[in-house]
Amino acid sequence: MPVVTRFAPSPTGLLHLGSAYSALIARDRAREAGGRFLVRIEDTDVRRCRREYETAILQDLKWLGLDWDGEVRRQSDHFSDYSHVLDRLGRRGLVYPCFCSRAEIAREIAASTSAPHAALHGPDGPLYPGTCRDLTPAERKRRIAAGREFCMRLDSARAAATVGPYDFVDEGRGRIVGQPLLMGDFVIARKDTPTSYHLAVTVDDHLQGITLVTRGEDILPSTHAHVLLQRLLGYATPLYAHHGLLTDRTGRRLAKRDRVTGIRSLRESGKTPADVFKLIRAGLEPGGPKA
Ligand code: GLU
């Protein structure tokens, strides 16, 4: 099978050393195998993403010589693909509307931490406590008719029972047993769009025929959720290669906001693409390549 990789930035800021490193890996892995390297703009968070950043990211990739194959796929142009899949999950009773505000969720979690069965924790903090999971169909209808805003969440316990045990392979780590409850009842569609990052990534990796997903190890917990969705939807599971994150001399992770690591400002200060690749290699040194 030909290798297809992708670089999938969210245009919430400019390209920086860390994201350029991800793009470089995806490009190299495709080129080494005589495969295809795709670029996808993940702009489903319509409030945080900006078209100016998208344009700048693509220009910076070109300047670095990281040329991609084919058209760039912009997720906000494909909302109907995601809502179609969301409907499929809905018909199988695998998702439910959640009317909770952030404040309500925080209150619910605070209340449960003082109870004997404290809130369950996921990789990013306490998990959604499931407040809306067991609302009756009539109550759901009433709230929707009353114009209450809602997002859609995956019923992870039901999804886990549907799928059964599953696993996936990370190149550097080997076979990993899927943990379907790791992310709890995560958001499948936000209040303002018919998708979330998790759903869009899963649908697009499938539609674009991605065979090798290269991305930062900070996203590894989400992979458990993505593979769960793949199994629910009958999609193939790609091979994963979660790579280590670039760090500065003190071992601190390079932040997106650091001006010094922005490709645009490096370029404006007279650095060449070769200098940028040197900086990336240096950023790998303190912790060593962790992939
Ligand atoms: N859009 C994500 C980000 O910019 C990357 C997601 C992925 O590679 O799957 O962090």
CSV table of C-alpha atoms and ligand atoms in Angstrom, one decimal:
chain,number,residue,atom,x,y,z
A,1,MET,CA,0.0,0.0,0.0
A,2,PRO,CA,1.5,3.4,-0.9
A,3,VAL,CA,2.4,5.5,2.1
A,4,VAL,CA,0.3,8.6,2.7
A,5,THR,CA,1.2,11.0,5.4
A,6,ARG,CA,-0.3,14.4,6.4
A,7,PHE,CA,0.6,17.6,8.3
A,8,ALA,CA,-2.6,19.0,9.9
A,9,PRO,CA,-2.0,22.4,11.5
A,10,SER,CA,-4.7,24.3,13.3
A,11,PRO,CA,-4.5,27.9,12.1
A,12,THR,CA,-4.6,29.5,15.5
A,13,GLY,CA,-1.1,30.9,15.2
A,14,LEU,CA,1.9,31.0,13.0
A,15,LEU,CA,4.1,28.1,12.0
A,16,HIS,CA,6.8,27.5,14.7
A,17,LEU,CA,9.7,25.2,15.1
A,18,GLY,CA,7.7,22.5,16.8
A,19,SER,CA,5.1,22.4,14.0
A,20,ALA,CA,7.7,22.7,11.3
A,21,TYR,CA,9.4,19.6,12.8
A,22,SER,CA,6.1,17.7,12.6
A,23,ALA,CA,5.7,18.8,8.9
A,24,LEU,CA,9.3,17.8,8.2
A,25,ILE,CA,8.7,14.3,9.6
A,26,ALA,CA,5.5,13.8,7.6
A,27,ARG,CA,7.2,15.0,4.4
A,28,ASP,CA,10.3,12.9,4.8
A,29,ARG,CA,8.4,9.7,5.7
A,30,ALA,CA,6.3,10.1,2.5
A,31,ARG,CA,9.2,11.0,0.3
A,32,GLU,CA,11.4,8.1,1.6
A,33,ALA,CA,8.6,5.7,0.7
A,34,GLY,CA,7.8,7.3,-2.6
A,35,GLY,CA,4.4,8.1,-1.2
A,36,ARG,CA,2.2,11.2,-0.8
A,37,PHE,CA,2.5,14.0,1.7
A,38,LEU,CA,-0.8,15.9,2.3
A,39,VAL,CA,-1.6,19.1,4.1
A,40,ARG,CA,-4.9,19.6,5.9
A,41,ILE,CA,-6.0,22.8,7.6
A,42,GLU,CA,-7.9,21.9,10.9
A,43,ASP,CA,-10.0,25.0,11.4
A,44,THR,CA,-13.2,23.5,12.9
A,45,ASP,CA,-12.8,25.8,15.9
A,46,VAL,CA,-14.1,28.7,14.0
A,47,ARG,CA,-13.7,31.2,16.8
A,48,ARG,CA,-10.0,30.6,17.3
A,49,CYS,CA,-8.9,29.9,13.7
A,50,ARG,CA,-8.0,32.6,11.3
A,51,ARG,CA,-7.6,32.7,7.5
A,52,GLU,CA,-4.5,34.9,7.8
A,53,TYR,CA,-2.7,32.2,9.8
A,54,GLU,CA,-3.7,29.6,7.3
A,55,THR,CA,-2.1,31.7,4.5
A,56,ALA,CA,1.0,32.4,6.5
A,57,ILE,CA,1.5,28.7,7.5
A,58,LEU,CA,1.2,27.6,3.9
A,59,GLN,CA,3.7,30.3,2.8
A,60,ASP,CA,6.2,29.3,5.5
A,61,LEU,CA,5.9,25.6,4.6
A,62,LYS,CA,6.7,26.6,0.9
A,63,TRP,CA,9.6,28.8,2.1
A,64,LEU,CA,11.0,25.8,4.0
A,65,GLY,CA,10.7,23.7,0.9
A,66,LEU,CA,8.1,21.4,2.5
A,67,ASP,CA,6.0,21.1,-0.6
A,68,TRP,CA,2.9,18.9,-0.4
A,69,ASP,CA,1.0,16.9,-2.9
A,70,GLY,CA,-2.4,17.8,-4.2
A,71,GLU,CA,-5.0,20.2,-2.9
A,72,VAL,CA,-5.0,21.4,0.7
A,73,ARG,CA,-8.1,20.1,2.5
A,74,ARG,CA,-9.7,22.8,4.7
A,75,GLN,CA,-12.0,21.2,7.2
A,76,SER,CA,-14.4,24.2,7.4
A,77,ASP,CA,-15.2,23.5,3.7
A,78,HIS,CA,-16.4,20.0,4.6
A,79,PHE,CA,-18.8,20.3,7.5
A,80,SER,CA,-21.4,18.2,5.6
A,81,ASP,CA,-19.0,15.2,5.6
A,82,TYR,CA,-18.8,15.4,9.4
A,83,SER,CA,-22.5,16.0,10.0
A,84,HIS,CA,-23.3,12.9,7.9
A,85,VAL,CA,-21.1,10.8,10.1
A,86,LEU,CA,-22.5,12.4,13.2
A,87,ASP,CA,-26.0,11.4,12.1
A,88,ARG,CA,-24.8,7.8,11.6
A,89,LEU,CA,-23.5,7.7,15.2
A,90,GLY,CA,-26.7,9.4,16.4
A,91,ARG,CA,-28.9,6.7,14.7
A,92,ARG,CA,-27.0,4.1,16.6
A,93,GLY,CA,-27.6,5.8,20.0
A,94,LEU,CA,-23.9,6.4,20.4
A,95,VAL,CA,-24.0,10.1,21.0
A,96,TYR,CA,-26.1,12.4,23.1
A,97,PRO,CA,-26.8,16.1,23.4
A,98,CYS,CA,-25.1,17.8,26.4
A,99,PHE,CA,-26.6,21.1,27.6
A,100,CYS,CA,-24.0,21.8,30.3
A,101,SER,CA,-22.1,25.1,30.4
A,102,ARG,CA,-18.4,25.0,31.4
A,103,ALA,CA,-19.4,26.5,34.8
A,104,GLU,CA,-22.0,23.8,35.4
A,105,ILE,CA,-19.5,21.0,34.6
A,106,ALA,CA,-16.9,22.6,36.9
A,107,ARG,CA,-19.5,22.8,39.7
A,108,GLU,CA,-20.6,19.2,39.1
A,109,ILE,CA,-16.9,18.0,39.2
A,110,ALA,CA,-16.3,20.0,42.4
A,111,ALA,CA,-19.3,18.4,44.1
A,112,SER,CA,-18.2,14.9,43.0
A,113,THR,CA,-14.6,15.4,44.3
A,114,SER,CA,-16.0,15.8,47.8
A,115,ALA,CA,-18.1,12.6,47.3
A,116,PRO,CA,-16.7,9.1,47.9
A,117,HIS,CA,-16.4,8.4,44.2
A,118,ALA,CA,-14.3,11.3,43.1
A,119,ALA,CA,-14.4,12.6,39.5
A,120,LEU,CA,-12.6,10.5,37.0
A,121,HIS,CA,-9.5,12.0,35.5
A,122,GLY,CA,-8.4,12.0,31.9
A,123,PRO,CA,-5.2,13.2,30.3
A,124,ASP,CA,-6.3,16.9,30.4
A,125,GLY,CA,-7.9,16.9,33.8
A,126,PRO,CA,-11.3,15.7,35.2
A,127,LEU,CA,-13.5,14.0,32.7
A,128,TYR,CA,-17.1,15.1,31.9
A,129,PRO,CA,-19.2,13.7,34.7
A,130,GLY,CA,-21.9,12.5,32.4
A,131,THR,CA,-24.6,14.8,33.7
A,132,CYS,CA,-26.7,14.8,30.5
A,133,ARG,CA,-26.1,11.2,29.5
A,134,ASP,CA,-29.3,9.9,31.1
A,135,LEU,CA,-31.7,12.6,30.3
A,136,THR,CA,-35.0,11.2,28.9
A,137,PRO,CA,-35.7,11.6,25.2
A,138,ALA,CA,-38.7,13.9,26.3
A,139,GLU,CA,-36.4,16.1,28.4
A,140,ARG,CA,-33.9,16.4,25.5
A,141,LYS,CA,-36.6,17.4,23.1
A,142,ARG,CA,-38.0,19.9,25.6
A,143,ARG,CA,-34.6,21.6,26.0
A,144,ILE,CA,-33.9,21.6,22.3
A,145,ALA,CA,-37.3,23.1,21.6
A,146,ALA,CA,-36.7,25.8,24.3
A,147,GLY,CA,-33.6,26.9,22.3
A,148,ARG,CA,-31.0,25.6,24.7
A,149,GLU,CA,-27.5,25.4,23.2
A,150,PHE,CA,-25.9,22.0,23.2
A,151,CYS,CA,-22.9,20.0,22.0
A,152,MET,CA,-22.9,16.3,21.2
A,153,ARG,CA,-20.9,13.8,23.2
A,154,LEU,CA,-19.9,10.2,22.6
A,155,ASP,CA,-21.4,7.8,25.1
A,156,SER,CA,-18.0,6.2,25.6
A,157,ALA,CA,-19.2,3.2,27.7
A,158,ARG,CA,-21.7,2.3,25.0
A,159,ALA,CA,-19.1,2.8,22.3
A,160,ALA,CA,-16.6,0.6,24.2
A,161,ALA,CA,-19.2,-2.1,24.6
A,162,THR,CA,-20.0,-1.9,20.8
A,163,VAL,CA,-16.4,-2.1,19.7
A,164,GLY,CA,-14.9,-4.6,22.3
A,165,PRO,CA,-11.2,-4.7,22.9
A,166,TYR,CA,-9.1,-2.9,20.3
A,167,ASP,CA,-5.5,-1.9,19.8
A,168,PHE,CA,-3.2,0.2,17.5
A,169,VAL,CA,0.4,0.3,16.7
A,170,ASP,CA,2.7,3.2,17.4
A,171,GLU,CA,6.0,2.7,15.5
A,172,GLY,CA,8.3,3.6,18.5
A,173,ARG,CA,6.2,2.1,21.2
A,174,GLY,CA,4.8,-1.1,19.6
A,175,ARG,CA,1.2,-2.4,20.1
A,176,ILE,CA,-0.9,-0.3,22.4
A,177,VAL,CA,-4.1,-1.6,24.0
A,178,GLY,CA,-6.9,0.9,23.3
A,179,GLN,CA,-8.4,2.6,26.3
A,180,PRO,CA,-11.9,3.5,25.2
A,181,LEU,CA,-12.8,5.4,28.4
A,182,LEU,CA,-9.5,7.4,28.6
A,183,MET,CA,-11.1,10.5,27.2
A,184,GLY,CA,-14.5,9.9,28.8
A,185,ASP,CA,-17.6,11.2,27.0
A,186,PHE,CA,-15.6,13.5,24.8
A,187,VAL,CA,-17.2,16.1,22.5
A,188,ILE,CA,-18.0,14.8,19.1
A,189,ALA,CA,-19.7,18.0,17.8
A,190,ARG,CA,-19.2,21.5,19.3
A,191,LYS,CA,-22.1,23.9,20.0
A,192,ASP,CA,-21.3,25.9,16.9
A,193,THR,CA,-20.2,23.3,14.4
A,194,PRO,CA,-21.3,19.8,13.4
A,195,THR,CA,-17.9,18.3,14.4
A,196,SER,CA,-15.1,18.4,16.9
A,197,TYR,CA,-11.4,18.0,16.4
A,198,HIS,CA,-11.7,14.3,17.2
A,199,LEU,CA,-14.4,13.5,14.7
A,200,ALA,CA,-12.9,15.6,11.9
A,201,VAL,CA,-9.5,14.1,12.3
A,202,THR,CA,-11.0,10.6,12.2
A,203,VAL,CA,-13.2,11.2,9.2
A,204,ASP,CA,-10.5,13.0,7.2
A,205,ASP,CA,-7.7,10.5,7.9
A,206,HIS,CA,-10.1,8.0,6.5
A,207,LEU,CA,-11.3,10.0,3.5
A,208,GLN,CA,-7.8,11.1,2.6
A,209,GLY,CA,-6.5,7.5,2.8
A,210,ILE,CA,-3.8,8.3,5.4
A,211,THR,CA,-1.7,5.3,6.1
A,212,LEU,CA,0.8,6.8,8.5
A,213,VAL,CA,-0.1,9.5,11.1
A,214,THR,CA,3.0,11.3,12.4
A,215,ARG,CA,2.3,13.8,15.1
A,216,GLY,CA,3.5,15.0,18.5
A,217,GLU,CA,3.3,12.6,21.5
A,218,ASP,CA,1.1,15.2,23.3
A,219,ILE,CA,-1.7,13.9,21.1
A,220,LEU,CA,-1.1,10.2,22.0
A,221,PRO,CA,-4.1,10.1,24.5
A,222,SER,CA,-6.4,11.3,21.7
A,223,THR,CA,-5.3,8.4,19.5
A,224,HIS,CA,-7.2,6.1,21.9
A,225,ALA,CA,-10.4,8.0,21.0
A,226,HIS,CA,-9.6,8.3,17.3
A,227,VAL,CA,-9.1,4.5,17.0
A,228,LEU,CA,-12.3,3.9,19.0
A,229,LEU,CA,-14.2,6.1,16.4
A,230,GLN,CA,-12.5,4.2,13.5
A,231,ARG,CA,-13.8,0.9,14.9
A,232,LEU,CA,-17.3,2.3,15.3
A,233,LEU,CA,-17.3,3.6,11.8
A,234,GLY,CA,-15.6,0.6,10.1
A,235,TYR,CA,-12.5,2.6,9.1
A,236,ALA,CA,-9.1,1.2,8.7
A,237,THR,CA,-6.6,2.1,11.4
A,238,PRO,CA,-3.4,3.8,10.1
A,239,LEU,CA,0.0,3.2,11.6
A,240,TYR,CA,1.0,5.9,14.2
A,241,ALA,CA,4.3,7.5,14.9
A,242,HIS,CA,4.0,9.9,17.8
A,243,HIS,CA,7.2,11.9,17.9
A,244,GLY,CA,8.9,13.7,20.8
A,245,LEU,CA,8.5,17.4,21.3
A,246,LEU,CA,11.2,20.0,20.7
A,247,THR,CA,12.6,21.5,23.9
A,248,ASP,CA,14.9,24.5,24.6
A,249,ARG,CA,18.2,24.2,26.4
A,250,THR,CA,16.6,23.9,29.8
A,251,GLY,CA,14.4,21.0,28.6
A,252,ARG,CA,11.3,23.2,28.5
A,253,ARG,CA,8.9,22.5,25.7
A,254,LEU,CA,9.0,25.1,22.9
A,255,ALA,CA,5.8,27.1,23.1
A,256,LYS,CA,3.8,28.2,20.1
A,257,ARG,CA,3.7,31.7,21.5
A,258,ASP,CA,7.5,32.2,21.8
A,259,ARG,CA,8.4,34.7,19.1
A,260,VAL,CA,11.9,33.3,18.8
A,261,THR,CA,10.5,30.0,17.6
A,262,GLY,CA,8.2,31.4,14.9
A,263,ILE,CA,9.3,30.5,11.4
A,264,ARG,CA,8.2,34.0,10.2
A,265,SER,CA,10.4,35.9,12.6
A,266,LEU,CA,13.3,33.6,12.0
A,267,ARG,CA,13.0,34.2,8.3
A,268,GLU,CA,12.7,38.0,8.9
A,269,SER,CA,15.8,38.0,11.0
A,270,GLY,CA,17.8,36.6,8.1
A,271,LYS,CA,17.8,32.9,8.9
A,272,THR,CA,17.7,30.4,5.9
A,273,PRO,CA,15.7,27.2,5.8
A,274,ALA,CA,18.9,25.3,6.5
A,275,ASP,CA,19.3,27.4,9.7
A,276,VAL,CA,15.8,26.5,10.7
A,277,PHE,CA,16.4,22.8,10.2
A,278,LYS,CA,19.6,23.2,12.3
A,279,LEU,CA,17.5,24.7,15.1
A,280,ILE,CA,15.1,21.9,14.9
A,281,ARG,CA,17.9,19.4,15.3
A,282,ALA,CA,19.2,21.4,18.3
A,283,GLY,CA,15.7,21.3,19.8
A,284,LEU,CA,15.8,17.6,19.7
A,285,GLU,CA,19.0,17.3,21.6
A,286,PRO,CA,18.3,18.1,25.3
A,287,GLY,CA,15.8,15.3,25.8
A,288,GLY,CA,17.1,13.3,22.9
A,289,PRO,CA,14.8,12.2,20.1
A,290,LYS,CA,11.9,10.6,22.0
A,291,ALA,CA,10.0,9.1,19.1
B,1,GLU,N1,-4.5,20.1,14.4
B,1,GLU,C1,-3.7,19.5,15.4
B,1,GLU,C2,-2.7,20.5,16.0
B,1,GLU,O1,-2.5,21.5,15.3
B,1,GLU,C3,-2.9,18.3,14.9
B,1,GLU,C4,-3.7,17.1,14.9
B,1,GLU,C5,-3.2,15.9,14.3
B,1,GLU,O2,-2.0,15.9,13.7
B,1,GLU,O3,-3.9,14.9,14.3
B,1,GLU,O4,-2.3,20.4,17.1
